[in-house]
Amino acid sequence: MATTITKTKTLIGKAIRRREDPRLITGTATYVEDIKMPGMHYAVVVRSPHAAARIRSIDTSKAASRPGVVAVFTGRDVSNVGPVPCGASLPGLRVPHHTILATDRVYYAGHPVAVVVATDRYIAADAADDVEIDWEVLKAVADPVKALEPGAPAVHPEWPDNKAFDFHQEHGDVEKAFAEADVIVKQRILSQRLIPTPMETRGVVAEWRAADRALNLYSSTQIPHLLRSMVAQMLGLEENRLRVVAPEVGGGFGCKLNVYAEEALMGFVAMKINKPVKWIETRRENYLATIHGRGHVDDYELAATRDGIITGIKLRIIQDLGAYHQLLTPAIPTLSVLMMPGLYRTQNICADIVGVFTNCVPTDAYRGAGRPEATHGIERMVDILAAELKMDPAEIRLKNFVQPSEFPFPTATGLIYDSGDYAAPLRKALDIVDYQNLRREQAEARKQGRLMGIGMSTYGEICAFGPSPATPAGGWESATVKIEPSGKVTVLTGASPHGQGEETTFAQIAADELGVDIDDVLVVHGDTALVQYGIGTFGSRATAVGGTAVYFALQDLKAKIKKFGALLLNSDDVTLANGQCIDNKTGASKSVQEIAAASYRAMQLPPNTEPGMVSTHFWEPPNFTFPFGAHLVVTEIDRDTGAVKVLRYVAVDDCGNILNPLIVTGQVHGGVAQGIGQALYEQAVYDENGQLITGELMDYAVPKAHMMPWIESDHTVTPTPVNPLGVKGVGEAGTIGCSPAVVNSVVDALSPLGVRHIDMPMTPEKIWKLIRSAQ
Amino acid sequence: MIPQTFDYTAPSTLDQALGLIAQGAKPLAGGMSLIPMMKLRLASPEHLVDIGRLPELRYIRDDAGVLRLGAGCTHYEVETSPLLRGKCPLLSETAARIGDVQVRNMGTIGGSVAHADPAADYPAALLALEAQIVLRGAKSQRTVAASGFFLDTFATALEPGEIVSEIIVPVEDAGAGTSYQKMAQPASGFALVGVAARLRRSGGTIVLARLGVTGLAPHAYRAASAEKALEGTPGTAADIQMAASRIAEGVEANADLHASADYRRHLAAVSAARAITAALARTA
């Protein structure tokens, strides 16, 4: 009998090294680009060089006659393929018909117009240059504010006002709050367009198995099952004839939470040419034609009492949607509205969103998706209010927090905050930096003429998407756990992790619950032919929702193990612990492995029990979870150049229970890196003709390792009552908490010069100009 | 991102390489600029000759009072060479500020110099060092001063068929002080502005000042007026400010997405003051 089994509850909470890492860091993992098939063909997409133009004609004859080219398809050839889907719905939403290839007109630079298929990728690229298109170039508009002006070029001629939707939400009596306010502060705050920039660009391999009438689609996606449903519909193929595989996915950050034209297009091509076809997006295409994030122009007003109690918030969002709705485009700013009160108690809110079409690639979910914008706005406004009232920014936050006794707390925007002690991470962050002393140091530095800043943000976020009624395609997640006859454990998760480490954390859960060795657990995901239907990984949901599904499947199995164990031990009183089913009377035991084998051998079956040891669970969460935290940033500005130096970065995050601190810290680090990118470096810049100026990594400044500060990551732990694991989610926390803390710090540094607000990215030149104009 | 078709040859000797280059082939060294341009189809050479692997171009040696660097030395080799660090620290310091580790492991000094990007780091140092650049063709060899080499944006004294084969820099006097100060463009790592300073002091007076500037103008240049302002002074803070304020004299400053002309001019003055101050502190 095996006696060396790992003890129960020893893995959860431990910094277990990620089991997926060896293959990733040794270059042996299989990404879409690594898939090779006999007879593979290669596709290159011909894209519009113009942001707005009519297509007078397309001549593909020269391209088609190049040796090695097997097919060229244009918009007319794919007219039977359904449109690129938008999964979001809003009252009165205008949805442009989004064909997978343009037919008469293009709407953004990078718009797919044709696809060239050849026996070799280089031939396909050369032939793509041979496609001759007669363009009638039209006036474009890339700036959402300008797009709303009368007389602006119409992105879609049928809607000359360029509005996709107006959205309004209010609660309480906001007009009264503002009428009675002692103080009102107002500020326009921008959350600039960002380019998600996963290390692996998108890519698709499509293989048509004509004999089986079945299509295999390998795509770098966060949502293999949803992709299967939607691409099947677009192609008019039965869903059970389409298999989607998300192999190793080299980063998504939301930009692969989508259904793209090229995914259906490659399916179409493979079915047409009856050969496997591969398309790998180049970095330039990734910048031009994969969704961008953010793109907000936000006008905030805060009403408050003299002693700093926030009594009302008004917000008007101008959301740059780009030219089309991708999967969730119009829904993203509504998340900003949901989170606009932040961690604060006020019940009087009023929000408007204007969704604006521009001649740019669509915006959609990018790490945080709507919540970074909301957090940036409210956390900047609270600092502006504190400055107006000459209050300490920590003090004003502590005055306005929802209190621990108030949970579950209904917010003005209709959410129910689950649990929290919002002051705890702030107090911890203040302790870590010895705040009072740090303020004294700052006063000293200021006397010497140094520009030192201390900034904080106390963020709340909405995670674990989500209850199905509030999530476009269902918000549950699925898990199957199988104990094989040998006793090895296989976990099939409907979440499709792509860097978040669930191959490790889910194995920790299974090993702890069953009392087996973690090396006996394999976590499988990302293949619709292997895994039951699932939703995917986004919105910090995989562990909180998908992990809970695993947990419940394990509970079923544990009950079944005990039934078989009782039968084998001939006992009616057994306990399952440490991988052993123990007869409480005699002390005799059977291991989980022995019991699993017996369940398949099925010589005897317990009453009303089927053979085998498999359980599938679809878990529907009763609520979102609401992680929170405090980030505190100390900066110093180089007075001569305007350069920002981050002297300290303290992140105290409360994501509920922590299953694996190593993975949580990694998520915080990555999130903060993207937050710092937004705060200091990154911005997608289109010129007035709709040309993307930052179209390369040579011009779009993703922060590199040497540009990152040391991050002091710490936690408070407030479990959520929403799921039995008590986990809230941490994938986006770093990004959400970061940018306002950095901006608040820099504004604080420059406050002696009268600076009150700075928009991102805070480039040295921008800050130098502020310093110069103050002098 | 997918270049046009090209031929590739990796000859084993420099003579073979020069023979092919004389016939119109394009030399490839570290590929840090040429390959991105090819991937963007901004350059479409029909034939690449890989000179980055030639051992003949890979040396750093002390030769009777001067230091000779083969053009194939990587930035990392220049950065870490004990010989350069001891006898020409400005070049090592400059190499250390180029791009990132991956770029420094691949890119070569000859490639960077020949490409003559107006924001490359080396040209500032080579001008301050009054370096000599050896140009070789299949049947020719000549040496030009750095000051006569960088002619315009991406334009140099190289004739068709020639490559940069060697860089010659002086062995620095024991008493000299040097420094390279740069503000990097955050995406590419190139210099928004970089200033290399090389100073000698005698009896409390600056007797030699050499200031090379990159990033500011269509090509790297020596700031003669600033040098003149500094020479003969004791190098007080006021002297330094005076010299720094002349760093951009007579220059039309570049402007792009990453920095306006005004800001570049300002950065040049700040970088110059910092480079002069640091270099002075290093003089004996």
PDB file of N, CA, C and O in Angstrom, chain B residues 98-137:
ATOM      1  N   ILE B  98      24.128  51.421 -25.458  1.00  0.00           N
ATOM      2  CA  ILE B  98      23.412  51.118 -26.703  1.00  0.00           C
ATOM      3  C   ILE B  98      22.283  50.123 -26.423  1.00  0.00           C
ATOM      4  O   ILE B  98      22.500  49.095 -25.780  1.00  0.00           O
ATOM      5  N   GLY B  99      21.104  50.428 -26.912  1.00  0.00           N
ATOM      6  CA  GLY B  99      19.981  49.484 -26.947  1.00  0.00           C
ATOM      7  C   GLY B  99      19.808  48.693 -25.679  1.00  0.00           C
ATOM      8  O   GLY B  99      19.783  49.237 -24.584  1.00  0.00           O
ATOM      9  N   ASP B 100      19.726  47.373 -25.854  1.00  0.00           N
ATOM     10  CA  ASP B 100      19.609  46.479 -24.711  1.00  0.00           C
ATOM     11  C   ASP B 100      20.605  45.340 -24.884  1.00  0.00           C
ATOM     12  O   ASP B 100      21.372  45.313 -25.852  1.00  0.00           O
ATOM     13  N   VAL B 101      20.583  44.407 -23.958  1.00  0.00           N
ATOM     14  CA  VAL B 101      21.606  43.353 -23.959  1.00  0.00           C
ATOM     15  C   VAL B 101      21.594  42.572 -25.274  1.00  0.00           C
ATOM     16  O   VAL B 101      22.647  42.274 -25.836  1.00  0.00           O
ATOM     17  N   GLN B 102      20.383  42.263 -25.759  1.00  0.00           N
ATOM     18  CA  GLN B 102      20.315  41.472 -26.990  1.00  0.00           C
ATOM     19  C   GLN B 102      20.950  42.234 -28.159  1.00  0.00           C
ATOM     20  O   GLN B 102      21.690  41.664 -28.961  1.00  0.00           O
ATOM     21  N   VAL B 103      20.645  43.505 -28.243  1.00  0.00           N
ATOM     22  CA  VAL B 103      21.218  44.325 -29.313  1.00  0.00           C
ATOM     23  C   VAL B 103      22.738  44.392 -29.159  1.00  0.00           C
ATOM     24  O   VAL B 103      23.485  44.278 -30.135  1.00  0.00           O
ATOM     25  N   ARG B 104      23.189  44.555 -27.921  1.00  0.00           N
ATOM     26  CA  ARG B 104      24.641  44.671 -27.717  1.00  0.00           C
ATOM     27  C   ARG B 104      25.363  43.363 -28.021  1.00  0.00           C
ATOM     28  O   ARG B 104      26.527  43.366 -28.392  1.00  0.00           O
ATOM     29  N   ASN B 105      24.673  42.254 -27.892  1.00  0.00           N
ATOM     30  CA  ASN B 105      25.292  40.970 -28.224  1.00  0.00           C
ATOM     31  C   ASN B 105      25.360  40.727 -29.724  1.00  0.00           C
ATOM     32  O   ASN B 105      26.201  39.977 -30.195  1.00  0.00           O
ATOM     33  N   MET B 106      24.458  41.351 -30.468  1.00  0.00           N
ATOM     34  CA  MET B 106      24.408  41.103 -31.909  1.00  0.00           C
ATOM     35  C   MET B 106      25.065  42.223 -32.712  1.00  0.00           C
ATOM     36  O   MET B 106      25.769  41.970 -33.685  1.00  0.00           O
ATOM     37  N   GLY B 107      24.772  43.453 -32.341  1.00  0.00           N
ATOM     38  CA  GLY B 107      25.193  44.590 -33.147  1.00  0.00           C
ATOM     39  C   GLY B 107      26.702  44.781 -33.105  1.00  0.00           C
ATOM     40  O   GLY B 107      27.367  44.456 -32.129  1.00  0.00           O
ATOM     41  N   THR B 108      27.247  45.342 -34.218  1.00  0.00           N
ATOM     42  CA  THR B 108      28.694  45.560 -34.305  1.00  0.00           C
ATOM     43  C   THR B 108      28.998  47.043 -34.446  1.00  0.00           C
ATOM     44  O   THR B 108      28.181  47.819 -34.951  1.00  0.00           O
ATOM     45  N   ILE B 109      30.204  47.400 -34.047  1.00  0.00           N
ATOM     46  CA  ILE B 109      30.600  48.811 -34.140  1.00  0.00           C
ATOM     47  C   ILE B 109      30.691  49.244 -35.600  1.00  0.00           C
ATOM     48  O   ILE B 109      30.240  50.341 -35.956  1.00  0.00           O
ATOM     49  N   GLY B 110      31.205  48.359 -36.449  1.00  0.00           N
ATOM     50  CA  GLY B 110      31.320  48.732 -37.858  1.00  0.00           C
ATOM     51  C   GLY B 110      29.961  48.917 -38.504  1.00  0.00           C
ATOM     52  O   GLY B 110      29.735  49.853 -39.274  1.00  0.00           O
ATOM     53  N   GLY B 111      29.050  48.033 -38.167  1.00  0.00           N
ATOM     54  CA  GLY B 111      27.703  48.122 -38.727  1.00  0.00           C
ATOM     55  C   GLY B 111      27.025  49.402 -38.306  1.00  0.00           C
ATOM     56  O   GLY B 111      26.390  50.089 -39.115  1.00  0.00           O
ATOM     57  N   SER B 112      27.149  49.729 -37.036  1.00  0.00           N
ATOM     58  CA  SER B 112      26.507  50.940 -36.533  1.00  0.00           C
ATOM     59  C   SER B 112      27.088  52.184 -37.192  1.00  0.00           C
ATOM     60  O   SER B 112      26.357  53.080 -37.619  1.00  0.00           O
ATOM     61  N   VAL B 113      28.405  52.204 -37.307  1.00  0.00           N
ATOM     62  CA  VAL B 113      29.074  53.377 -37.889  1.00  0.00           C
ATOM     63  C   VAL B 113      28.692  53.517 -39.364  1.00  0.00           C
ATOM     64  O   VAL B 113      28.358  54.606 -39.841  1.00  0.00           O
ATOM     65  N   ALA B 114      28.701  52.399 -40.084  1.00  0.00           N
ATOM     66  CA  ALA B 114      28.403  52.449 -41.516  1.00  0.00           C
ATOM     67  C   ALA B 114      26.957  52.837 -41.769  1.00  0.00           C
ATOM     68  O   ALA B 114      26.638  53.527 -42.737  1.00  0.00           O
ATOM     69  N   HIS B 115      26.057  52.408 -40.883  1.00  0.00           N
ATOM     70  CA  HIS B 115      24.627  52.695 -41.062  1.00  0.00           C
ATOM     71  C   HIS B 115      24.353  54.186 -40.820  1.00  0.00           C
ATOM     72  O   HIS B 115      23.485  54.780 -41.452  1.00  0.00           O
ATOM     73  N   ALA B 116      25.115  54.789 -39.890  1.00  0.00           N
ATOM     74  CA  ALA B 116      25.040  56.235 -39.632  1.00  0.00           C
ATOM     75  C   ALA B 116      23.639  56.718 -39.306  1.00  0.00           C
ATOM     76  O   ALA B 116      23.171  57.734 -39.817  1.00  0.00           O
ATOM     77  N   ASP B 117      22.974  55.973 -38.455  1.00  0.00           N
ATOM     78  CA  ASP B 117      21.686  56.462 -37.945  1.00  0.00           C
ATOM     79  C   ASP B 117      21.955  57.770 -37.198  1.00  0.00           C
ATOM     80  O   ASP B 117      22.886  57.856 -36.398  1.00  0.00           O
ATOM     81  N   PRO B 118      21.160  58.791 -37.446  1.00  0.00           N
ATOM     82  CA  PRO B 118      21.443  60.077 -36.801  1.00  0.00           C
ATOM     83  C   PRO B 118      21.286  60.038 -35.282  1.00  0.00           C
ATOM     84  O   PRO B 118      21.679  60.983 -34.601  1.00  0.00           O
ATOM     85  N   ALA B 119      20.701  58.970 -34.748  1.00  0.00           N
ATOM     86  CA  ALA B 119      20.533  58.862 -33.302  1.00  0.00           C
ATOM     87  C   ALA B 119      21.367  57.741 -32.705  1.00  0.00           C
ATOM     88  O   ALA B 119      21.174  57.369 -31.553  1.00  0.00           O
ATOM     89  N   ALA B 120      22.317  57.200 -33.493  1.00  0.00           N
ATOM     90  CA  ALA B 120      23.178  56.134 -32.963  1.00  0.00           C
ATOM     91  C   ALA B 120      24.139  56.725 -31.926  1.00  0.00           C
ATOM     92  O   ALA B 120      24.457  57.917 -31.965  1.00  0.00           O
ATOM     93  N   ASP B 121      24.614  55.876 -31.028  1.00  0.00           N
ATOM     94  CA  ASP B 121      25.440  56.365 -29.927  1.00  0.00           C
ATOM     95  C   ASP B 121      26.914  56.548 -30.308  1.00  0.00           C
ATOM     96  O   ASP B 121      27.542  57.535 -29.948  1.00  0.00           O
ATOM     97  N   TYR B 122      27.472  55.558 -31.017  1.00  0.00           N
ATOM     98  CA  TYR B 122      28.917  55.601 -31.295  1.00  0.00           C
ATOM     99  C   TYR B 122      29.407  56.900 -31.939  1.00  0.00           C
ATOM    100  O   TYR B 122      30.477  57.396 -31.580  1.00  0.00           O
ATOM    101  N   PRO B 123      28.682  57.442 -32.931  1.00  0.00           N
ATOM    102  CA  PRO B 123      29.250  58.602 -33.625  1.00  0.00           C
ATOM    103  C   PRO B 123      29.641  59.735 -32.670  1.00  0.00           C
ATOM    104  O   PRO B 123      30.670  60.399 -32.877  1.00  0.00           O
ATOM    105  N   ALA B 124      28.847  59.954 -31.610  1.00  0.00           N
ATOM    106  CA  ALA B 124      29.202  61.027 -30.673  1.00  0.00           C
ATOM    107  C   ALA B 124      30.564  60.761 -30.056  1.00  0.00           C
ATOM    108  O   ALA B 124      31.432  61.648 -29.983  1.00  0.00           O
ATOM    109  N   ALA B 125      30.777  59.511 -29.635  1.00  0.00           N
ATOM    110  CA  ALA B 125      32.051  59.165 -28.999  1.00  0.00           C
ATOM    111  C   ALA B 125      33.202  59.226 -29.993  1.00  0.00           C
ATOM    112  O   ALA B 125      34.289  59.738 -29.685  1.00  0.00           O
ATOM    113  N   LEU B 126      32.972  58.718 -31.208  1.00  0.00           N
ATOM    114  CA  LEU B 126      34.058  58.681 -32.194  1.00  0.00           C
ATOM    115  C   LEU B 126      34.488  60.093 -32.584  1.00  0.00           C
ATOM    116  O   LEU B 126      35.674  60.359 -32.811  1.00  0.00           O
ATOM    117  N   LEU B 127      33.524  61.006 -32.644  1.00  0.00           N
ATOM    118  CA  LEU B 127      33.874  62.407 -32.946  1.00  0.00           C
ATOM    119  C   LEU B 127      34.672  63.016 -31.802  1.00  0.00           C
ATOM    120  O   LEU B 127      35.685  63.681 -32.024  1.00  0.00           O
ATOM    121  N   ALA B 128      34.238  62.758 -30.574  1.00  0.00           N
ATOM    122  CA  ALA B 128      34.962  63.308 -29.426  1.00  0.00           C
ATOM    123  C   ALA B 128      36.361  62.715 -29.321  1.00  0.00           C
ATOM    124  O   ALA B 128      37.294  63.377 -28.878  1.00  0.00           O
ATOM    125  N   LEU B 129      36.489  61.474 -29.754  1.00  0.00           N
ATOM    126  CA  LEU B 129      37.789  60.796 -29.688  1.00  0.00           C
ATOM    127  C   LEU B 129      38.684  61.144 -30.877  1.00  0.00           C
ATOM    128  O   LEU B 129      39.843  60.722 -30.925  1.00  0.00           O
ATOM    129  N   GLU B 130      38.145  61.875 -31.824  1.00  0.00           N
ATOM    130  CA  GLU B 130      38.854  62.150 -33.077  1.00  0.00           C
ATOM    131  C   GLU B 130      39.349  60.848 -33.697  1.00  0.00           C
ATOM    132  O   GLU B 130      40.515  60.693 -34.081  1.00  0.00           O
ATOM    133  N   ALA B 131      38.429  59.899 -33.752  1.00  0.00           N
ATOM    134  CA  ALA B 131      38.757  58.564 -34.244  1.00  0.00           C
ATOM    135  C   ALA B 131      39.014  58.587 -35.751  1.00  0.00           C
ATOM    136  O   ALA B 131      38.586  59.508 -36.458  1.00  0.00           O
ATOM    137  N   GLN B 132      39.720  57.573 -36.195  1.00  0.00           N
ATOM    138  CA  GLN B 132      39.926  57.365 -37.624  1.00  0.00           C
ATOM    139  C   GLN B 132      39.133  56.124 -38.024  1.00  0.00           C
ATOM    140  O   GLN B 132      39.042  55.160 -37.258  1.00  0.00           O
ATOM    141  N   ILE B 133      38.575  56.170 -39.222  1.00  0.00           N
ATOM    142  CA  ILE B 133      37.772  55.046 -39.692  1.00  0.00           C
ATOM    143  C   ILE B 133      38.412  54.501 -40.950  1.00  0.00           C
ATOM    144  O   ILE B 133      38.662  55.247 -41.914  1.00  0.00           O
ATOM    145  N   VAL B 134      38.729  53.218 -40.920  1.00  0.00           N
ATOM    146  CA  VAL B 134      39.391  52.582 -42.057  1.00  0.00           C
ATOM    147  C   VAL B 134      38.322  51.980 -42.958  1.00  0.00           C
ATOM    148  O   VAL B 134      37.465  51.219 -42.494  1.00  0.00           O
ATOM    149  N   LEU B 135      38.391  52.353 -44.239  1.00  0.00           N
ATOM    150  CA  LEU B 135      37.419  51.868 -45.216  1.00  0.00           C
ATOM    151  C   LEU B 135      38.138  50.978 -46.211  1.00  0.00           C
ATOM    152  O   LEU B 135      39.177  51.346 -46.749  1.00  0.00           O
ATOM    153  N   ARG B 136      37.583  49.802 -46.431  1.00  0.00           N
ATOM    154  CA  ARG B 136      38.235  48.894 -47.375  1.00  0.00           C
ATOM    155  C   ARG B 136      37.305  48.483 -48.489  1.00  0.00           C
ATOM    156  O   ARG B 136      36.119  48.238 -48.276  1.00  0.00           O
ATOM    157  N   GLY B 137      37.886  48.424 -49.674  1.00  0.00           N
ATOM    158  CA  GLY B 137      37.179  47.854 -50.806  1.00  0.00           C
ATOM    159  C   GLY B 137      37.994  46.672 -51.301  1.00  0.00           C
ATOM    160  O   GLY B 137      39.043  46.345 -50.732  1.00  0.00           O
TER     161      GLY B 137
END
